[in-house]
Amino acid sequence: MIYFDNSATTAVCREAADKAYYMMTECWGNPSSLHKVGFEAEKELNRARDIIADKLGCDSSEVYFTSGGTEADNLAIFGGADARKRRGNRVVTTAIEHSAVLAACRQLEKMGYKVIYLKPDDSGQIPDADIYNAITKDTILVSMMSVNNETGLMLPLQTVSNAIKRSGAPALFHVDNVQGFGKTKINIKKLGIDLMSISAHKIHGPKGVGALFMAKKARINPRTFGGLQEKQIRPGTEPIPAVCAFGEAVRVLPDEREELETITAIRDKLRTALCEMPDIVMNSREDAFPYILNFSCGKVRSETMLHFLSERGISVSSGSACSKSKPSHVLEAMGFNHDRIDSSIRVSFSRYNTLEEVDEFVKVLREGLDNLQQRK
């Protein structure tokens, strides 16, 4: 099997799986309980928080565990907007965000907030001038992803930081870093990031757990209410096996720069081969994040090609796993026509992929293009 759909989810690494099993069978206490079993669980919880905070480059007190990236995004957006609503009602985001951000922003609009959706230009990037024009003095929240989950576009976070400072806006700066965390370093303090969402299952950890970084100087209002866990920002008994497995997945992450070199070599080899095929059109920029490569297959619909590849043991996708086969809003925002969008394929890599897999993928893809286009 060749698994090239790592932006959707990754295989759980052995270290994370072993840690989850240990926490379920040996250290299964409630970390809020005031006895030895509870203390041991609390110790493991704190260890996981410390590991993740170290990777983020923040204090452990700034890490709040959630059920995943979607909850972290929602907590940041709704909680941040609600906390700043007396200082304005303007929210700025982009038209190519993950659905967890876009759906939350559309709900904010129904609640009376004014939301600005920045669109990419002909090159596929969000223009700096548009960012400066959008962030005004009454902006209370800016939400921009670090890496687009469909095309690998790396968004201009530094420009956002500069624009917020120049405008004098009371805006909280939220970054959805689900695709970038553990793969590239982002200096939270230098960029003035207030909130950052991350998820375990994109870095070989388990599904169902993520985290929200919230800077000490920032304040958001909670969305759920209950106990004192996570300083009441996200109450509820922590899922200790998943949280600790998350920490273990982070602990064993390879060096970002070395891993990036390996992934870049894989991406470049595939991109070169694809560019030699007359029916292939690239949707990812040349300077896109190497972990993701998006292209279109001429006259062959994505769904048809996905089935062809899957039958031959190759797993890829047509875009975000959360879209459930709906047309890509990202490619639509980039101005691509229906046929190009309808034939798009996303390939995404992890440290378990190899250069040899690229050769096999290219071979099978060529077969698919030849066979499926002939049928049409």
Tab-separated table of C-alpha atoms in Angstrom:
chain	number	residue	atom	x	y	z
A	1	MET	CA	0.000	0.000	0.000
A	2	ILE	CA	1.130	3.536	-0.815
A	3	TYR	CA	-0.411	6.103	1.504
A	4	PHE	CA	-0.216	9.636	0.078
A	5	ASP	CA	-3.075	11.212	2.086
A	6	ASN	CA	-1.240	12.415	5.172
A	7	SER	CA	-2.959	15.801	5.221
A	8	ALA	CA	-6.186	13.949	5.994
A	9	THR	CA	-4.615	11.861	8.747
A	10	THR	CA	-1.402	10.039	9.538
A	11	ALA	CA	-0.620	6.571	10.805
A	12	VAL	CA	-0.200	6.552	14.581
A	13	CYS	CA	3.456	6.022	15.447
A	14	ARG	CA	4.405	3.105	17.683
A	15	GLU	CA	5.538	5.361	20.538
A	16	ALA	CA	2.186	7.165	20.666
A	17	ALA	CA	0.220	3.917	20.472
A	18	ASP	CA	2.267	2.369	23.282
A	19	LYS	CA	1.775	5.452	25.432
A	20	ALA	CA	-1.997	5.394	24.934
A	21	TYR	CA	-2.092	1.722	25.886
A	22	TYR	CA	-0.017	2.377	28.994
A	23	MET	CA	-2.316	5.214	30.060
A	24	MET	CA	-5.387	3.019	29.590
A	25	THR	CA	-4.028	-0.004	31.437
A	26	GLU	CA	-1.401	1.181	33.931
A	27	CYS	CA	-1.997	4.863	34.619
A	28	TRP	CA	-5.724	5.210	34.154
A	29	GLY	CA	-6.580	7.627	36.978
A	30	ASN	CA	-8.475	10.905	36.764
A	31	PRO	CA	-5.854	13.700	36.940
A	32	SER	CA	-8.230	15.771	39.078
A	33	SER	CA	-8.468	13.090	41.779
A	34	LEU	CA	-6.631	13.780	45.037
A	35	HIS	CA	-4.966	10.413	45.532
A	36	LYS	CA	-1.917	8.568	44.238
A	37	VAL	CA	-3.607	7.150	41.142
A	38	GLY	CA	-4.856	10.625	40.255
A	39	PHE	CA	-1.474	12.233	40.971
A	40	GLU	CA	0.266	9.809	38.617
A	41	ALA	CA	-2.172	10.635	35.838
A	42	GLU	CA	-1.735	14.362	36.512
A	43	LYS	CA	2.024	13.957	36.276
A	44	GLU	CA	1.683	12.357	32.847
A	45	LEU	CA	-0.755	15.082	31.752
A	46	ASN	CA	1.699	17.787	32.783
A	47	ARG	CA	4.522	16.002	31.002
A	48	ALA	CA	2.558	15.942	27.739
A	49	ARG	CA	1.708	19.617	28.135
A	50	ASP	CA	5.376	20.473	28.711
A	51	ILE	CA	6.479	18.547	25.608
A	52	ILE	CA	3.946	20.291	23.385
A	53	ALA	CA	4.704	23.707	24.871
A	54	ASP	CA	8.401	23.202	24.213
A	55	LYS	CA	7.693	22.376	20.570
A	56	LEU	CA	5.443	25.426	20.243
A	57	GLY	CA	7.987	27.667	21.941
A	58	CYS	CA	5.658	28.811	24.703
A	59	ASP	CA	5.009	28.294	28.404
A	60	SER	CA	3.122	25.155	29.395
A	61	SER	CA	0.470	27.309	31.066
A	62	GLU	CA	-0.444	28.595	27.584
A	63	VAL	CA	-1.448	25.145	26.232
A	64	TYR	CA	-5.091	24.056	26.489
A	65	PHE	CA	-6.139	20.598	25.348
A	66	THR	CA	-9.186	20.168	23.096
A	67	SER	CA	-10.847	17.352	21.157
A	68	GLY	CA	-8.987	18.352	17.979
A	69	GLY	CA	-8.242	21.134	15.526
A	70	THR	CA	-11.886	21.922	14.831
A	71	GLU	CA	-12.711	22.552	18.478
A	72	ALA	CA	-9.521	24.566	18.917
A	73	ASP	CA	-10.474	26.740	15.921
A	74	ASN	CA	-14.014	27.226	17.186
A	75	LEU	CA	-12.855	28.030	20.691
A	76	ALA	CA	-10.419	30.629	19.366
A	77	ILE	CA	-12.887	32.253	16.964
A	78	PHE	CA	-16.050	32.327	19.044
A	79	GLY	CA	-14.245	32.835	22.333
A	80	GLY	CA	-11.996	35.535	20.902
A	81	ALA	CA	-14.758	37.463	19.140
A	82	ASP	CA	-16.988	37.346	22.219
A	83	ALA	CA	-14.213	38.611	24.468
A	84	ARG	CA	-13.521	41.610	22.195
A	85	LYS	CA	-17.052	42.446	21.014
A	86	ARG	CA	-17.179	45.715	22.969
A	87	ARG	CA	-14.169	46.980	21.010
A	88	GLY	CA	-15.487	46.333	17.509
A	89	ASN	CA	-17.258	43.802	15.324
A	90	ARG	CA	-14.872	43.291	12.387
A	91	VAL	CA	-13.288	39.885	11.768
A	92	VAL	CA	-10.772	39.193	9.007
A	93	THR	CA	-10.012	35.771	7.557
A	94	THR	CA	-9.401	34.247	4.120
A	95	ALA	CA	-11.600	32.438	1.633
A	96	ILE	CA	-9.240	29.442	1.634
A	97	GLU	CA	-9.380	28.535	5.318
A	98	HIS	CA	-10.338	25.106	6.609
A	99	SER	CA	-14.078	24.564	7.020
A	100	ALA	CA	-13.653	24.683	10.816
A	101	VAL	CA	-12.735	28.355	10.471
A	102	LEU	CA	-15.046	29.285	7.597
A	103	ALA	CA	-18.143	27.719	9.155
A	104	ALA	CA	-17.407	29.453	12.453
A	105	CYS	CA	-16.971	32.787	10.681
A	106	ARG	CA	-20.243	32.381	8.805
A	107	GLN	CA	-21.923	31.796	12.146
A	108	LEU	CA	-20.314	34.996	13.447
A	109	GLU	CA	-21.936	36.837	10.542
A	110	LYS	CA	-25.345	35.541	11.638
A	111	MET	CA	-24.560	36.927	15.095
A	112	GLY	CA	-23.972	40.421	13.707
A	113	TYR	CA	-20.213	40.456	13.158
A	114	LYS	CA	-18.766	41.792	9.905
A	115	VAL	CA	-16.456	39.195	8.400
A	116	ILE	CA	-13.998	39.952	5.605
A	117	TYR	CA	-12.909	36.969	3.472
A	118	LEU	CA	-9.642	37.723	1.682
A	119	LYS	CA	-9.191	35.958	-1.654
A	120	PRO	CA	-5.964	34.886	-3.375
A	121	ASP	CA	-4.748	36.714	-6.469
A	122	ASP	CA	-3.747	35.187	-9.816
A	123	SER	CA	-0.563	33.792	-8.267
A	124	GLY	CA	-2.561	32.000	-5.597
A	125	GLN	CA	-1.302	34.149	-2.700
A	126	ILE	CA	-3.218	36.584	-0.487
A	127	PRO	CA	-1.935	40.059	-1.514
A	128	ASP	CA	-0.233	42.083	1.215
A	129	ALA	CA	-2.156	45.208	0.187
A	130	ASP	CA	-5.478	43.427	0.721
A	131	ILE	CA	-4.412	42.408	4.210
A	132	TYR	CA	-3.430	45.958	5.165
A	133	ASN	CA	-6.679	47.329	3.752
A	134	ALA	CA	-8.824	44.746	5.519
A	135	ILE	CA	-7.361	45.107	9.015
A	136	THR	CA	-8.748	48.365	10.348
A	137	LYS	CA	-8.853	49.881	13.808
A	138	ASP	CA	-12.167	48.181	14.630
A	139	THR	CA	-10.880	44.680	13.795
A	140	ILE	CA	-11.166	42.415	16.829
A	141	LEU	CA	-9.999	39.100	15.372
A	142	VAL	CA	-7.829	37.936	12.495
A	143	SER	CA	-7.744	34.212	11.670
A	144	MET	CA	-5.310	32.911	9.047
A	145	MET	CA	-3.935	29.416	8.543
A	146	SER	CA	-0.193	28.837	8.327
A	147	VAL	CA	-0.361	26.229	5.561
A	148	ASN	CA	-3.322	25.555	3.320
A	149	ASN	CA	-4.455	21.956	3.701
A	150	GLU	CA	-5.335	21.512	0.020
A	151	THR	CA	-2.574	23.275	-1.932
A	152	GLY	CA	0.245	23.714	0.582
A	153	LEU	CA	0.148	27.487	0.161
A	154	MET	CA	2.132	29.153	2.966
A	155	LEU	CA	0.238	32.234	4.039
A	156	PRO	CA	1.818	35.612	4.934
A	157	LEU	CA	1.604	35.560	8.725
A	158	GLN	CA	4.263	38.243	9.116
A	159	THR	CA	2.192	40.623	7.003
A	160	VAL	CA	-0.825	40.030	9.227
A	161	SER	CA	1.264	40.733	12.312
A	162	ASN	CA	2.562	43.961	10.782
A	163	ALA	CA	-0.918	45.024	9.658
A	164	ILE	CA	-2.400	44.549	13.115
A	165	LYS	CA	0.361	46.656	14.655
A	166	ARG	CA	0.086	49.385	12.010
A	167	SER	CA	-3.700	49.651	12.343
A	168	GLY	CA	-3.660	49.859	16.120
A	169	ALA	CA	-6.504	47.336	16.118
A	170	PRO	CA	-7.416	45.466	19.320
A	171	ALA	CA	-7.406	42.285	17.227
A	172	LEU	CA	-6.493	38.872	18.506
A	173	PHE	CA	-4.317	37.016	15.986
A	174	HIS	CA	-5.355	33.380	15.529
A	175	VAL	CA	-3.374	30.914	13.411
A	176	ASP	CA	-4.720	27.527	12.355
A	177	ASN	CA	-1.431	25.610	12.387
A	178	VAL	CA	-2.893	22.129	12.053
A	179	GLN	CA	-0.957	21.357	8.854
A	180	GLY	CA	2.267	23.103	9.832
A	181	PHE	CA	2.778	22.045	13.437
A	182	GLY	CA	5.710	19.692	13.894
A	183	LYS	CA	6.834	20.247	10.306
A	184	THR	CA	7.946	23.868	10.326
A	185	LYS	CA	8.830	26.327	13.080
A	186	ILE	CA	6.714	29.422	13.715
A	187	ASN	CA	7.990	32.001	16.163
A	188	ILE	CA	4.843	32.708	18.151
A	189	LYS	CA	6.312	35.582	20.139
A	190	LYS	CA	7.998	37.306	17.196
A	191	LEU	CA	4.788	37.221	15.154
A	192	GLY	CA	2.634	38.312	18.078
A	193	ILE	CA	0.336	35.318	17.702
A	194	ASP	CA	-2.322	35.195	20.421
A	195	LEU	CA	-4.019	31.903	19.552
A	196	MET	CA	-2.862	28.833	17.649
A	197	SER	CA	-4.702	25.585	16.850
A	198	ILE	CA	-2.891	22.256	16.483
A	199	SER	CA	-3.962	18.621	16.140
A	200	ALA	CA	-2.411	15.270	17.021
A	201	HIS	CA	-3.522	13.109	14.125
A	202	LYS	CA	-1.600	15.140	11.533
A	203	ILE	CA	1.720	14.254	13.185
A	204	HIS	CA	1.283	10.515	13.845
A	205	GLY	CA	-0.694	10.947	17.036
A	206	PRO	CA	-4.262	9.757	17.735
A	207	LYS	CA	-7.479	11.296	16.471
A	208	GLY	CA	-9.752	13.124	18.869
A	209	VAL	CA	-7.192	15.351	20.561
A	210	GLY	CA	-5.694	18.732	19.783
A	211	ALA	CA	-4.652	21.863	21.589
A	212	LEU	CA	-5.056	25.606	21.589
A	213	PHE	CA	-2.148	27.864	22.397
A	214	MET	CA	-3.367	31.013	24.114
A	215	ALA	CA	-0.835	33.689	25.004
A	216	LYS	CA	-0.838	34.881	28.607
A	217	LYS	CA	-1.748	38.393	27.482
A	218	ALA	CA	-4.766	37.148	25.525
A	219	ARG	CA	-8.238	36.485	26.877
A	220	ILE	CA	-11.096	34.539	25.363
A	221	ASN	CA	-14.456	33.489	26.721
A	222	PRO	CA	-15.141	29.748	27.125
A	223	ARG	CA	-17.661	27.953	24.949
A	224	THR	CA	-18.392	25.101	27.348
A	225	PHE	CA	-18.936	25.127	31.106
A	226	GLY	CA	-18.380	22.594	33.829
A	227	GLY	CA	-15.407	21.739	36.009
A	228	LEU	CA	-12.071	23.442	36.595
A	229	GLN	CA	-10.079	21.482	34.007
A	230	GLU	CA	-7.911	23.458	31.549
A	231	LYS	CA	-8.438	26.533	33.747
A	232	GLN	CA	-12.142	26.495	32.768
A	233	ILE	CA	-11.304	27.453	29.169
A	234	ARG	CA	-12.142	23.903	28.116
A	235	PRO	CA	-13.681	22.068	31.094
A	236	GLY	CA	-14.277	18.341	31.198
A	237	THR	CA	-12.146	15.387	32.220
A	238	GLU	CA	-9.110	15.301	29.966
A	239	PRO	CA	-8.833	12.249	27.646
A	240	ILE	CA	-5.552	11.210	29.253
A	241	PRO	CA	-4.625	8.331	26.892
A	242	ALA	CA	-5.069	10.553	23.820
A	243	VAL	CA	-3.396	13.593	25.377
A	244	CYS	CA	-0.358	11.634	26.512
A	245	ALA	CA	-0.114	9.899	23.144
A	246	PHE	CA	-0.197	13.369	21.562
A	247	GLY	CA	2.723	14.376	23.747
A	248	GLU	CA	4.634	11.239	22.813
A	249	ALA	CA	4.030	11.822	19.093
A	250	VAL	CA	5.475	15.306	19.517
A	251	ARG	CA	8.419	14.028	21.542
A	252	VAL	CA	9.583	11.689	18.781
A	253	LEU	CA	9.141	14.153	15.920
A	254	PRO	CA	12.274	14.372	13.754
A	255	ASP	CA	14.197	17.601	13.307
A	256	GLU	CA	12.054	19.891	11.119
A	257	ARG	CA	14.870	20.956	8.808
A	258	GLU	CA	16.166	17.455	8.158
A	259	GLU	CA	12.681	16.113	7.608
A	260	LEU	CA	11.852	19.001	5.286
A	261	GLU	CA	14.828	18.098	3.092
A	262	THR	CA	13.609	14.515	2.805
A	263	ILE	CA	10.030	15.501	2.032
A	264	THR	CA	11.156	18.162	-0.446
A	265	ALA	CA	13.151	15.551	-2.373
A	266	ILE	CA	10.043	13.352	-2.585
A	267	ARG	CA	7.824	16.252	-3.632
A	268	ASP	CA	10.299	17.536	-6.219
A	269	LYS	CA	10.674	14.113	-7.798
A	270	LEU	CA	6.913	13.769	-8.120
A	271	ARG	CA	6.404	17.311	-9.362
A	272	THR	CA	9.057	16.870	-12.049
A	273	ALA	CA	7.436	13.649	-13.256
A	274	LEU	CA	3.968	15.194	-13.267
A	275	CYS	CA	5.113	18.235	-15.231
A	276	GLU	CA	6.239	15.895	-17.999
A	277	MET	CA	2.682	14.607	-18.443
A	278	PRO	CA	0.716	16.742	-20.934
A	279	ASP	CA	-2.630	16.161	-19.207
A	280	ILE	CA	-1.467	17.312	-15.753
A	281	VAL	CA	-1.915	20.883	-14.528
A	282	MET	CA	-0.293	22.015	-11.282
A	283	ASN	CA	-2.499	23.717	-8.696
A	284	SER	CA	0.191	24.073	-6.008
A	285	ARG	CA	2.720	26.864	-6.380
A	286	GLU	CA	6.378	25.944	-6.796
A	287	ASP	CA	7.128	27.505	-3.403
A	288	ALA	CA	4.280	25.664	-1.651
A	289	PHE	CA	4.825	23.658	1.516
A	290	PRO	CA	6.582	20.463	0.341
A	291	TYR	CA	4.307	18.160	2.329
A	292	ILE	CA	1.370	18.880	-0.032
A	293	LEU	CA	1.080	18.764	-3.825
A	294	ASN	CA	-2.164	19.483	-5.676
A	295	PHE	CA	-2.694	18.924	-9.401
A	296	SER	CA	-5.477	18.304	-11.909
A	297	CYS	CA	-5.824	15.269	-14.191
A	298	GLY	CA	-7.131	16.735	-17.419
A	299	LYS	CA	-10.483	15.211	-18.362
A	300	VAL	CA	-10.539	12.520	-15.674
A	301	ARG	CA	-12.772	13.334	-12.715
A	302	SER	CA	-11.151	13.190	-9.279
A	303	GLU	CA	-13.549	10.547	-7.980
A	304	THR	CA	-12.871	8.285	-10.956
A	305	MET	CA	-9.111	8.599	-10.582
A	306	LEU	CA	-9.298	8.090	-6.812
A	307	HIS	CA	-11.104	4.782	-7.288
A	308	PHE	CA	-8.618	3.680	-9.957
A	309	LEU	CA	-5.670	4.423	-7.672
A	310	SER	CA	-7.342	2.919	-4.603
A	311	GLU	CA	-7.999	-0.370	-6.396
A	312	ARG	CA	-4.248	-0.539	-6.961
A	313	GLY	CA	-3.333	0.164	-3.354
A	314	ILE	CA	-2.672	3.893	-3.598
A	315	SER	CA	-4.438	6.337	-1.272
A	316	VAL	CA	-4.727	10.017	-2.233
A	317	SER	CA	-7.570	12.531	-1.980
A	318	SER	CA	-9.365	15.199	-3.972
A	319	GLY	CA	-9.009	17.789	-1.205
A	320	SER	CA	-9.938	18.242	2.428
A	321	ALA	CA	-11.261	15.123	4.148
A	322	CYS	CA	-13.843	17.334	5.862
A	323	SER	CA	-15.374	18.388	2.530
A	324	LYS	CA	-16.959	14.948	1.930
A	325	SER	CA	-16.289	15.105	-1.854
A	326	LYS	CA	-17.798	18.582	-2.295
A	327	PRO	CA	-16.055	20.849	-4.844
A	328	SER	CA	-12.982	22.501	-3.375
A	329	HIS	CA	-13.772	25.968	-2.050
A	330	VAL	CA	-10.025	26.609	-2.047
A	331	LEU	CA	-9.613	26.014	-5.773
A	332	GLU	CA	-12.826	27.951	-6.435
A	333	ALA	CA	-11.424	30.922	-4.522
A	334	MET	CA	-8.284	30.669	-6.663
A	335	GLY	CA	-10.471	31.212	-9.730
A	336	PHE	CA	-10.061	27.787	-11.353
A	337	ASN	CA	-12.745	26.540	-13.738
A	338	HIS	CA	-15.081	23.652	-12.998
A	339	ASP	CA	-13.204	21.036	-15.025
A	340	ARG	CA	-9.905	21.849	-13.331
A	341	ILE	CA	-11.483	21.652	-9.904
A	342	ASP	CA	-13.428	18.491	-10.766
A	343	SER	CA	-10.212	16.670	-11.738
A	344	SER	CA	-8.007	17.812	-8.854
A	345	ILE	CA	-5.924	15.406	-6.787
A	346	ARG	CA	-4.121	16.148	-3.522
A	347	VAL	CA	-1.036	14.158	-2.629
A	348	SER	CA	0.411	14.657	0.850
A	349	PHE	CA	3.484	13.115	2.435
A	350	SER	CA	4.859	11.993	5.789
A	351	ARG	CA	8.158	10.684	7.096
A	352	TYR	CA	7.061	7.155	6.225
A	353	ASN	CA	6.969	7.854	2.472
A	354	THR	CA	9.849	7.072	0.110
A	355	LEU	CA	11.232	8.052	-3.286
A	356	GLU	CA	10.469	4.533	-4.540
A	357	GLU	CA	6.785	5.084	-3.839
A	358	VAL	CA	6.858	8.073	-6.170
A	359	ASP	CA	7.987	5.837	-9.039
A	360	GLU	CA	5.115	3.417	-8.457
A	361	PHE	CA	2.584	6.229	-8.071
A	362	VAL	CA	3.666	7.880	-11.332
A	363	LYS	CA	3.476	4.542	-13.154
A	364	VAL	CA	-0.067	3.829	-11.938
A	365	LEU	CA	-1.210	7.410	-12.526
A	366	ARG	CA	-0.037	7.197	-16.145
A	367	GLU	CA	-2.015	3.979	-16.545
A	368	GLY	CA	-5.052	5.698	-15.105
A	369	LEU	CA	-4.787	8.675	-17.424
A	370	ASP	CA	-4.403	6.417	-20.458
A	371	ASN	CA	-7.208	4.018	-19.567
A	372	LEU	CA	-9.767	6.426	-18.170
A	373	GLN	CA	-9.409	9.059	-20.876
A	374	GLN	CA	-9.778	6.396	-23.548
A	375	ARG	CA	-13.043	5.266	-21.986
A	376	LYS	CA	-14.404	8.778	-22.123
